[in-house]
Coordinates of C-alpha atoms and ligand atoms in Angstrom, one line a residue:
M1 CA 55.4 -227.5 95.6
Y2 CA 52.6 -226.0 93.7
M3 CA 50.8 -222.9 95.3
S4 CA 48.0 -220.9 93.6
T5 CA 49.1 -217.3 94.1
D6 CA 45.4 -216.9 96.2
E7 CA 48.2 -219.8 98.1
I8 CA 50.9 -216.8 97.8
R9 CA 49.4 -214.0 98.3
R10 CA 47.8 -215.2 101.8
A11 CA 51.4 -216.5 102.6
F12 CA 53.2 -213.8 102.0
L13 CA 50.9 -211.1 104.4
A14 CA 51.4 -214.2 106.5
F15 CA 55.1 -214.0 106.6
F16 CA 56.0 -210.6 106.9
E17 CA 53.0 -210.5 109.7
S18 CA 54.5 -213.2 112.1
K19 CA 57.9 -210.5 111.9
G20 CA 55.6 -207.8 113.0
H21 CA 54.5 -206.1 109.7
Q22 CA 50.9 -204.3 110.0
V23 CA 49.2 -206.1 107.3
V24 CA 47.6 -202.9 105.1
E25 CA 45.0 -203.4 102.0
S26 CA 45.9 -202.1 99.1
S27 CA 45.3 -198.7 98.2
S28 CA 43.3 -197.7 95.1
L29 CA 45.3 -197.3 91.5
V30 CA 44.0 -194.3 90.7
P31 CA 47.1 -192.0 93.5
A32 CA 44.9 -190.3 96.8
N33 CA 46.3 -186.5 96.9
D34 CA 49.6 -187.1 93.9
P35 CA 49.2 -185.4 90.7
T36 CA 52.7 -186.3 89.9
L37 CA 52.0 -190.4 89.4
L38 CA 49.4 -191.1 86.5
F39 CA 48.7 -194.7 87.9
T40 CA 50.0 -196.2 91.6
N41 CA 52.2 -197.8 89.9
A42 CA 54.5 -199.7 93.2
G43 CA 53.2 -200.9 96.8
M44 CA 55.1 -197.5 98.2
N45 CA 52.8 -194.9 96.4
Q46 CA 50.8 -195.2 99.8
F47 CA 53.3 -194.7 102.0
K48 CA 55.1 -192.2 100.4
D49 CA 54.5 -189.4 102.5
T50 CA 55.6 -192.1 105.8
F51 CA 59.2 -191.8 103.6
L52 CA 58.7 -188.4 103.8
G53 CA 58.4 -188.2 107.6
L54 CA 55.3 -185.7 106.0
E55 CA 52.6 -188.4 107.9
K56 CA 53.1 -191.0 111.2
R57 CA 51.4 -194.1 111.7
N58 CA 50.5 -196.6 114.6
Y59 CA 52.9 -198.7 112.8
T60 CA 56.8 -198.7 111.8
R61 CA 56.4 -202.1 109.9
A62 CA 53.5 -202.9 107.2
T63 CA 53.1 -205.2 103.9
T64 CA 50.4 -205.1 101.4
A65 CA 49.3 -207.1 98.4
Q66 CA 49.3 -203.6 96.1
R67 CA 46.9 -203.4 92.8
C68 CA 49.8 -201.5 90.0
V69 CA 49.0 -200.6 86.7
R70 CA 52.3 -199.8 84.5
A71 CA 50.8 -198.4 81.5
G72 CA 51.8 -194.5 80.7
G73 CA 53.7 -192.3 83.6
K74 CA 57.5 -193.4 84.4
H75 CA 57.4 -196.4 84.1
N76 CA 55.1 -198.0 81.0
D77 CA 55.1 -201.5 80.0
L78 CA 52.5 -201.3 77.7
E79 CA 54.6 -201.7 75.0
N80 CA 55.9 -205.2 76.2
V81 CA 52.3 -206.8 76.7
G82 CA 52.5 -210.2 74.7
F83 CA 56.2 -209.6 74.5
T84 CA 58.1 -210.6 77.4
A85 CA 57.1 -213.3 79.5
R86 CA 57.1 -211.0 82.5
H87 CA 54.9 -208.1 81.9
H88 CA 51.6 -206.5 82.4
T89 CA 49.6 -203.3 82.6
F90 CA 48.1 -205.2 85.5
F91 CA 50.1 -206.9 88.4
E92 CA 49.9 -207.1 92.2
M93 CA 52.5 -206.8 93.5
L94 CA 54.0 -208.1 97.3
G95 CA 55.2 -205.4 99.9
N96 CA 57.3 -204.9 103.1
F97 CA 58.0 -202.0 104.5
S98 CA 59.8 -200.5 107.2
F99 CA 59.6 -197.3 107.6
G100 CA 62.5 -195.6 109.7
D101 CA 62.5 -199.1 112.1
Y102 CA 65.0 -202.4 110.1
F103 CA 66.9 -201.6 107.2
K104 CA 69.1 -203.1 104.8
Q105 CA 70.3 -206.4 107.1
D106 CA 66.8 -207.2 108.2
A107 CA 65.6 -206.4 104.4
I108 CA 68.0 -208.7 103.5
K109 CA 67.3 -211.5 105.8
F110 CA 63.0 -211.6 105.0
A111 CA 63.2 -211.7 101.3
W112 CA 65.9 -214.2 101.7
E113 CA 64.0 -216.4 104.3
F114 CA 60.9 -215.7 102.5
L115 CA 61.9 -217.5 99.1
T116 CA 64.5 -220.4 100.8
V117 CA 62.2 -221.4 103.9
T118 CA 58.9 -220.7 102.8
L119 CA 58.9 -220.9 99.2
K120 CA 61.2 -223.4 99.2
L121 CA 63.5 -222.6 96.3
P122 CA 66.4 -223.7 95.3
Q123 CA 69.4 -221.4 95.9
D124 CA 70.9 -222.1 92.9
R125 CA 68.6 -220.7 90.8
L126 CA 68.8 -216.9 92.9
L127 CA 70.6 -214.3 91.7
V128 CA 71.0 -210.6 93.2
T129 CA 72.5 -207.6 91.9
V130 CA 73.6 -204.0 94.2
Y131 CA 74.3 -200.3 93.3
E132 CA 77.6 -200.6 92.7
T133 CA 78.9 -198.6 95.1
D134 CA 76.5 -200.5 97.9
D135 CA 79.6 -202.7 99.3
E136 CA 77.0 -203.0 102.1
A137 CA 74.3 -204.7 100.8
F138 CA 77.2 -206.7 99.3
E139 CA 78.8 -208.2 102.6
I140 CA 75.2 -209.0 103.9
W141 CA 74.1 -211.1 100.9
N142 CA 77.8 -212.7 100.8
K143 CA 79.1 -213.1 104.5
D144 CA 75.7 -212.7 106.5
V145 CA 73.3 -215.0 104.3
G146 CA 76.1 -216.9 102.1
V147 CA 75.3 -216.4 99.0
P148 CA 78.9 -216.5 96.6
A149 CA 80.7 -213.9 95.2
D150 CA 79.7 -215.0 91.6
R151 CA 76.1 -214.8 92.0
I152 CA 76.5 -211.1 93.8
V153 CA 76.5 -208.6 90.6
R154 CA 77.2 -204.8 90.4
I155 CA 74.7 -202.2 89.0
G156 CA 75.8 -199.3 87.8
D157 CA 74.8 -196.6 86.2
K158 CA 73.8 -196.7 82.5
K159 CA 76.3 -195.4 80.5
G160 CA 75.9 -192.3 79.4
G161 CA 73.1 -191.4 82.0
K162 CA 73.3 -188.7 84.5
P163 CA 74.2 -190.4 88.2
F164 CA 71.7 -192.2 89.8
E165 CA 70.2 -194.0 87.3
S166 CA 70.8 -197.1 87.2
D167 CA 68.1 -199.9 87.8
N168 CA 69.8 -200.7 91.0
F169 CA 68.5 -197.0 92.1
W170 CA 64.8 -196.9 91.9
Q171 CA 62.5 -193.8 92.3
M172 CA 59.2 -193.8 92.1
G173 CA 59.1 -190.6 90.1
D174 CA 61.1 -187.8 88.7
T175 CA 60.9 -186.9 91.6
G176 CA 60.1 -188.5 96.1
P177 CA 61.4 -191.2 97.6
C178 CA 64.2 -193.3 96.0
G179 CA 67.3 -195.1 97.1
P180 CA 69.9 -198.0 96.2
C181 CA 67.9 -201.1 95.7
T182 CA 68.8 -204.9 95.3
E183 CA 67.2 -207.5 93.0
I184 CA 66.8 -210.9 93.2
F185 CA 66.3 -212.7 89.6
Y186 CA 65.4 -216.2 88.7
D187 CA 67.3 -218.5 86.5
H188 CA 64.8 -220.4 84.5
G189 CA 66.7 -222.0 82.4
E190 CA 69.7 -222.5 79.8
H191 CA 66.7 -223.4 77.0
I192 CA 65.4 -219.9 77.3
W193 CA 67.3 -217.1 75.9
G194 CA 68.7 -213.8 77.7
G195 CA 71.9 -213.0 79.9
R196 CA 72.6 -212.3 83.8
P197 CA 71.5 -209.3 84.8
G198 CA 74.1 -206.0 83.4
T199 CA 75.0 -208.1 80.3
P200 CA 73.8 -206.9 76.8
E201 CA 71.1 -210.4 77.3
E202 CA 69.7 -209.0 80.5
D203 CA 66.6 -208.1 78.9
G204 CA 65.8 -211.6 77.4
D205 CA 63.5 -214.2 80.1
R206 CA 66.3 -216.2 81.1
F207 CA 66.3 -214.4 84.5
I208 CA 63.6 -213.2 85.7
E209 CA 63.7 -210.0 88.6
I210 CA 61.1 -211.0 91.0
W211 CA 61.8 -209.0 93.7
N212 CA 63.6 -205.4 94.3
N213 CA 64.5 -204.2 98.2
V214 CA 64.5 -200.5 97.9
F215 CA 66.8 -199.2 100.8
M216 CA 65.0 -195.4 100.8
Q217 CA 67.4 -192.4 101.5
F218 CA 66.3 -189.3 99.2
N219 CA 64.4 -187.4 98.6
R220 CA 64.3 -186.6 95.1
Q221 CA 64.0 -183.2 94.2
A222 CA 62.4 -181.3 90.9
D223 CA 66.3 -179.8 90.0
G224 CA 67.6 -183.4 90.8
T225 CA 69.9 -182.8 94.1
M226 CA 68.9 -185.7 96.9
E227 CA 67.8 -185.2 100.2
P228 CA 68.3 -187.8 102.5
L229 CA 65.6 -188.7 103.9
P230 CA 64.8 -188.5 107.9
K231 CA 64.8 -192.1 108.9
P232 CA 66.4 -194.4 106.1
S233 CA 64.0 -197.3 105.5
V234 CA 62.8 -200.3 103.7
D235 CA 60.3 -200.6 101.1
T236 CA 60.3 -203.9 98.8
G237 CA 58.1 -205.0 95.5
M238 CA 57.9 -208.5 94.2
G239 CA 55.3 -209.5 91.1
I240 CA 52.6 -212.3 92.3
E241 CA 52.6 -213.6 88.8
R242 CA 56.9 -213.8 88.8
I243 CA 56.8 -216.0 91.7
S244 CA 53.5 -217.9 90.5
A245 CA 55.2 -218.7 87.7
I246 CA 58.1 -220.2 89.1
M247 CA 55.8 -222.1 92.4
Q248 CA 54.0 -223.5 89.3
G249 CA 56.7 -224.6 87.6
V250 CA 56.0 -222.6 84.6
H251 CA 57.7 -220.0 82.7
S252 CA 56.0 -217.1 81.5
N253 CA 53.0 -215.1 84.0
Y254 CA 50.9 -216.3 80.8
E255 CA 51.2 -219.7 81.7
I256 CA 50.0 -219.3 85.7
D257 CA 46.7 -220.1 87.7
I258 CA 44.7 -216.2 86.8
F259 CA 46.5 -216.5 83.1
Q260 CA 46.1 -219.7 81.8
T261 CA 41.5 -219.0 83.3
L262 CA 41.6 -216.1 81.7
I263 CA 43.1 -217.2 78.2
K264 CA 40.3 -220.3 78.6
E265 CA 37.7 -217.7 78.8
A266 CA 38.9 -214.7 76.2
A267 CA 39.5 -217.9 73.5
A268 CA 35.5 -218.6 74.5
V269 CA 34.2 -215.1 74.0
I270 CA 36.0 -214.7 71.1
G271 CA 35.4 -217.9 69.5
H272 CA 39.1 -218.9 68.4
D273 CA 41.0 -221.9 70.1
D274 CA 44.3 -220.9 69.9
L275 CA 45.2 -220.9 73.5
G276 CA 49.0 -220.2 72.8
N277 CA 47.5 -216.5 70.7
Q278 CA 50.2 -213.8 71.1
S279 CA 46.0 -211.5 70.5
L280 CA 45.4 -214.1 73.7
R281 CA 47.6 -213.0 76.1
V282 CA 47.6 -208.9 75.2
V283 CA 43.2 -209.7 75.9
A284 CA 43.6 -211.4 79.2
D285 CA 46.2 -209.3 80.3
H286 CA 44.2 -206.0 79.5
I287 CA 41.2 -207.6 81.0
R288 CA 43.3 -206.7 84.0
S289 CA 43.6 -202.9 83.8
C290 CA 40.6 -201.9 82.3
A291 CA 38.6 -203.5 84.9
F292 CA 40.2 -202.7 88.2
L293 CA 40.8 -199.1 86.7
I294 CA 37.2 -198.0 86.0
A295 CA 36.4 -200.4 89.8
D296 CA 38.8 -197.6 90.7
G297 CA 37.2 -194.7 89.6
V298 CA 38.1 -193.8 86.3
M299 CA 36.1 -193.4 83.5
P300 CA 37.2 -193.5 79.5
S301 CA 37.8 -190.5 78.7
N302 CA 39.5 -188.2 75.8
E303 CA 42.1 -187.2 77.8
G304 CA 44.9 -187.8 81.8
R305 CA 43.9 -191.3 83.1
G306 CA 40.4 -191.9 80.9
Y307 CA 42.1 -192.2 78.1
V308 CA 45.0 -194.3 79.2
L309 CA 42.1 -196.2 79.8
R310 CA 40.4 -195.6 77.2
R311 CA 43.1 -196.6 75.1
I312 CA 44.1 -200.3 76.3
I313 CA 40.3 -201.2 75.5
R314 CA 40.7 -200.3 71.7
R315 CA 43.2 -202.0 72.6
A316 CA 42.2 -205.4 73.2
V317 CA 39.0 -204.7 71.2
R318 CA 41.4 -204.6 68.2
H319 CA 43.1 -207.1 69.4
G320 CA 39.5 -209.4 69.7
N321 CA 38.5 -208.9 66.7
K322 CA 42.0 -209.7 64.9
L323 CA 41.0 -213.3 66.4
G324 CA 37.5 -212.8 64.8
A325 CA 35.6 -211.8 67.5
K326 CA 31.6 -211.5 66.2
G327 CA 30.9 -208.5 68.5
A328 CA 31.6 -206.9 72.2
F329 CA 33.3 -209.6 74.5
F330 CA 35.6 -207.6 76.6
Y331 CA 33.4 -207.5 78.9
K332 CA 32.3 -210.5 79.7
L333 CA 35.6 -211.2 80.9
V334 CA 35.0 -209.5 84.6
G335 CA 32.1 -212.1 85.7
P336 CA 35.5 -214.9 85.3
L337 CA 38.8 -212.3 86.7
A338 CA 35.9 -211.4 89.4
E339 CA 36.1 -215.2 90.2
I340 CA 39.8 -216.4 89.8
M341 CA 41.3 -212.9 91.7
G342 CA 40.8 -214.3 94.9
T343 CA 40.8 -212.3 97.9
A344 CA 41.8 -209.4 95.4
G345 CA 38.9 -210.1 93.1
E346 CA 36.5 -209.0 96.1
E347 CA 35.6 -205.6 95.6
L348 CA 35.4 -206.0 91.9
K349 CA 32.7 -208.5 92.3
K350 CA 30.6 -205.6 94.3
Q351 CA 30.9 -203.6 90.9
Q352 CA 31.3 -206.2 88.8
E353 CA 27.7 -204.6 86.6
M354 CA 29.0 -201.3 86.9
V355 CA 32.2 -201.9 85.2
E356 CA 30.7 -204.4 82.8
K357 CA 28.3 -202.0 81.5
V358 CA 31.2 -199.2 80.6
L359 CA 33.0 -201.8 79.0
K360 CA 30.2 -202.4 76.6
I361 CA 29.4 -198.6 76.0
E362 CA 33.5 -198.2 75.0
E363 CA 33.2 -201.2 72.6
D364 CA 29.7 -200.6 71.3
N365 CA 31.0 -197.7 70.3
F366 CA 34.6 -198.0 69.0
G367 CA 33.1 -201.2 67.6
R368 CA 31.1 -199.1 65.4
T369 CA 34.4 -197.5 63.6
L370 CA 37.0 -200.3 63.9
D371 CA 36.7 -201.8 60.7
R372 CA 36.6 -199.5 58.5
G373 CA 39.8 -198.1 60.4
M374 CA 41.4 -200.9 59.7
A375 CA 40.9 -201.2 56.3
I376 CA 42.1 -198.0 55.7
L377 CA 45.0 -199.0 57.8
A378 CA 45.7 -202.0 56.1
E379 CA 45.0 -200.5 52.4
A380 CA 48.3 -197.4 53.8
L381 CA 50.0 -200.0 55.3
D382 CA 49.9 -202.2 51.9
N383 CA 50.9 -198.7 50.2
L384 CA 53.7 -197.8 51.9
D385 CA 57.3 -196.7 50.2
G386 CA 59.2 -198.0 53.5
K387 CA 59.2 -198.2 57.0
V388 CA 57.7 -195.7 58.9
L389 CA 53.6 -194.9 58.4
D390 CA 53.2 -191.2 57.9
G391 CA 51.6 -188.6 60.4
E392 CA 49.2 -187.6 59.0
T393 CA 47.9 -191.1 58.4
V394 CA 47.6 -191.9 61.6
F395 CA 46.3 -188.3 62.9
K396 CA 43.3 -188.9 60.3
L397 CA 42.9 -192.5 61.9
Y398 CA 42.6 -191.4 65.1
D399 CA 40.3 -187.6 64.6
T400 CA 37.6 -189.9 62.0
Y401 CA 38.1 -193.1 63.4
G402 CA 39.3 -193.2 67.1
F403 CA 42.5 -195.4 67.1
P404 CA 44.6 -194.0 69.7
A405 CA 48.3 -193.9 68.2
D406 CA 49.3 -196.0 70.3
L407 CA 47.2 -198.8 68.7
T408 CA 48.2 -198.2 65.3
N409 CA 51.5 -198.4 66.1
D410 CA 50.5 -201.6 67.5
V411 CA 49.3 -202.6 64.0
A412 CA 52.1 -201.7 62.4
R413 CA 54.8 -203.6 64.2
E414 CA 52.7 -206.7 64.2
R415 CA 53.6 -206.0 60.0
G416 CA 57.0 -204.4 60.8
F417 CA 56.4 -201.5 60.6
S418 CA 56.4 -198.0 62.6
I419 CA 54.6 -195.0 63.2
D420 CA 55.4 -191.5 62.6
E421 CA 55.1 -189.8 66.0
E422 CA 56.2 -186.3 65.6
G423 CA 54.2 -185.6 62.7
F424 CA 51.1 -187.5 64.5
N425 CA 52.1 -184.6 66.4
D426 CA 52.1 -182.0 64.1
A427 CA 49.1 -182.6 63.1
M428 CA 47.0 -182.5 66.0
E429 CA 48.7 -179.5 67.1
A430 CA 47.5 -177.9 64.1
Q431 CA 43.9 -179.5 64.6
R432 CA 44.1 -177.9 68.1
Q433 CA 45.1 -174.6 66.0
R434 CA 42.2 -174.9 63.9
A435 CA 40.0 -175.4 66.3
R436 CA 41.1 -171.8 68.5
D437 CA 41.1 -169.7 65.6
A438 CA 37.7 -171.1 65.1
G439 CA 36.8 -170.2 68.3
Q440 CA 36.1 -173.8 69.4
F441 CA 37.2 -175.7 71.9
G442 CA 36.7 -179.7 72.0
V443 CA 34.1 -181.7 74.0
D444 CA 35.0 -184.3 76.5
Y445 CA 32.2 -186.8 76.2
N446 CA 32.9 -188.7 79.5
D447 CA 30.4 -186.7 81.0
A448 CA 28.3 -187.6 78.2
I449 CA 28.6 -191.6 79.0
K450 CA 25.2 -192.7 81.8
V451 CA 26.0 -195.9 82.8
D452 CA 21.9 -196.5 83.6
A453 CA 21.0 -195.2 80.5
D454 CA 19.9 -196.7 77.0
T455 CA 22.5 -194.7 74.7
E456 CA 22.7 -194.7 71.3
F457 CA 25.9 -193.9 70.1
C458 CA 25.9 -190.9 67.0
G459 CA 28.7 -191.6 65.2
Y460 CA 32.0 -190.1 65.0
D461 CA 30.6 -186.2 63.4
A462 CA 33.6 -185.1 61.0
T463 CA 32.7 -181.6 59.5
E464 CA 34.8 -181.1 55.7
G465 CA 37.3 -178.3 56.8
Q466 CA 36.8 -177.6 60.3
A467 CA 38.8 -181.1 62.2
T468 CA 37.1 -181.1 65.8
V469 CA 35.6 -184.2 66.2
V470 CA 33.0 -185.7 68.2
A471 CA 31.6 -188.6 69.0
L472 CA 28.0 -188.2 70.1
Y473 CA 25.9 -189.7 72.5
R474 CA 22.3 -189.3 72.9
E475 CA 20.1 -190.6 75.4
Ligands
LIG1 P1 61.8 -205.1 84.5 O1 62.9 -204.6 84.9 O2 61.5 -207.1 84.5 O3 60.6 -204.4 83.6 P2 61.3 -203.7 86.5 O4 63.0 -203.0 87.7 O5 60.7 -202.1 86.1 O6 61.0 -204.8 86.2 P3 60.5 -202.7 89.4 O7 60.3 -201.6 89.5 O8 61.3 -203.1 90.0 O9 60.1 -203.1 88.4 O10 59.0 -203.2 90.2 C1 59.4 -204.4 91.5 C2 58.4 -205.6 91.4 O11 57.2 -205.9 90.4 C3 59.6 -205.7 89.9 O12 60.8 -207.0 90.4 C4 58.6 -207.4 89.5 O13 59.0 -208.3 89.5 C5 57.1 -206.5 89.6 N1 57.1 -206.1 87.9 C6 57.4 -204.9 88.0 N2 56.7 -204.6 86.7 C7 55.6 -205.1 86.5 C8 55.1 -206.1 85.1 N3 54.6 -204.8 84.3 N4 54.1 -207.0 85.0 C9 54.5 -207.6 86.5 N5 55.4 -207.8 87.0 C10 55.9 -206.3 87.4
LIG2 MG1 60.3 -202.5 83.8
LIG3 MG1 64.3 -204.2 86.3
LIG4 MG1 63.6 -203.1 89.5

């Protein structure tokens, strides 16, 4: 049964609404009042205080389609993009939540009913995992739902890890609400490499995790102790792109409706015609995180959230450049993106012009140093002894050509090399020290980006013997 991503989003929310859940809007990608979190990385983030019993709401069941970014912080999938069938920097998480209302039994039954009755997925393609010691969840799956015992996998703590460090023990960050979980996997078939969860080949893309049901029972303290929550609760998350792939009869998330459109648009604006190219996937992925982050108020800068955004933009620009893009192309994908995102794209549509301007300025600026930086990097890699690019070169590319270290690493990885991150950090620290000694301070040019102004780039101003580099913009 084919369903578009937009139809799946609507069907999910309607299903849980029919089970007494309040439909709640997605929150911003910038977490409200939560300095422990870089970006919203799960549907439960906006309900954190409700789980902790600090905030009361006038409902005890909720459902959302939450926009999420996992690029930096505890959950970071940036390096997976382009390499797995299932990871994005930006994705939407469908979720249902119980705040001290129902617990394991209903959560499991709801999930199963949605998948096998509403979406009509074949049961013999599904596989579930539970936390090693969670006999209760095992029994519900086996006895109440009827999943054969050989399709229920117990997952324990990671070897050499601390207690409660398991794929089946979910935590938002180092502190906060957490608990054992049960996950549902879909078997895409023998022809795809990968093993069942719990086997050494589990990272392959044959068995793809689609839905995580977390049984929130504890609040993890900074010292690692687990305090029981006032009322056991439920938090679930299903990546819409992964379930969409199943409903559209394809294996990779990058083959679903949204991505096919974006990949075609990206190919057109770049002027490249091999639609299967990995760099096109990266560009299609990155436009989503960048556009939605900017729409949610993050601006490119040299630190914090803004620097993560800048890094993603520059990676995308570099991939476009690799495919032969002439001039700025990335910002042209904002319109098609807002269009294809259905109800999730409405806010982006309103802000389209602003988002395009911010992206274009970033692209134009980086475009000026990209070619020279790439030439220097190519030469360094050509002449490399061994497999690791030295930290000084990585730093020079960062400092003079605006290459974030992870971008340099991305290029190096394509040629089978890696970078000396520690050496890069040392070089960076040495520069800071020199700047401190000279009584200077770094300038964050975030403030200098005025979207409406005509901006002229004046180059990265690097002075001999004085490593403080400032990108100057003049109006
Ligand atoms: P994986 O093991 O595949 O990396 P995860 O265990 O890290 O996924 P969870 O933290 O359990 O994921 O998040 C809940 C759900 O959100 C997942 O089951 C998956 O459907 C979806 N999801 C998680 N990370 C991503 C991502 N980077 N891109 C797309 N969907 C994702
Ligand atoms: Mg993950
Ligand atoms: Mg997982
Ligand atoms: Mg998971």
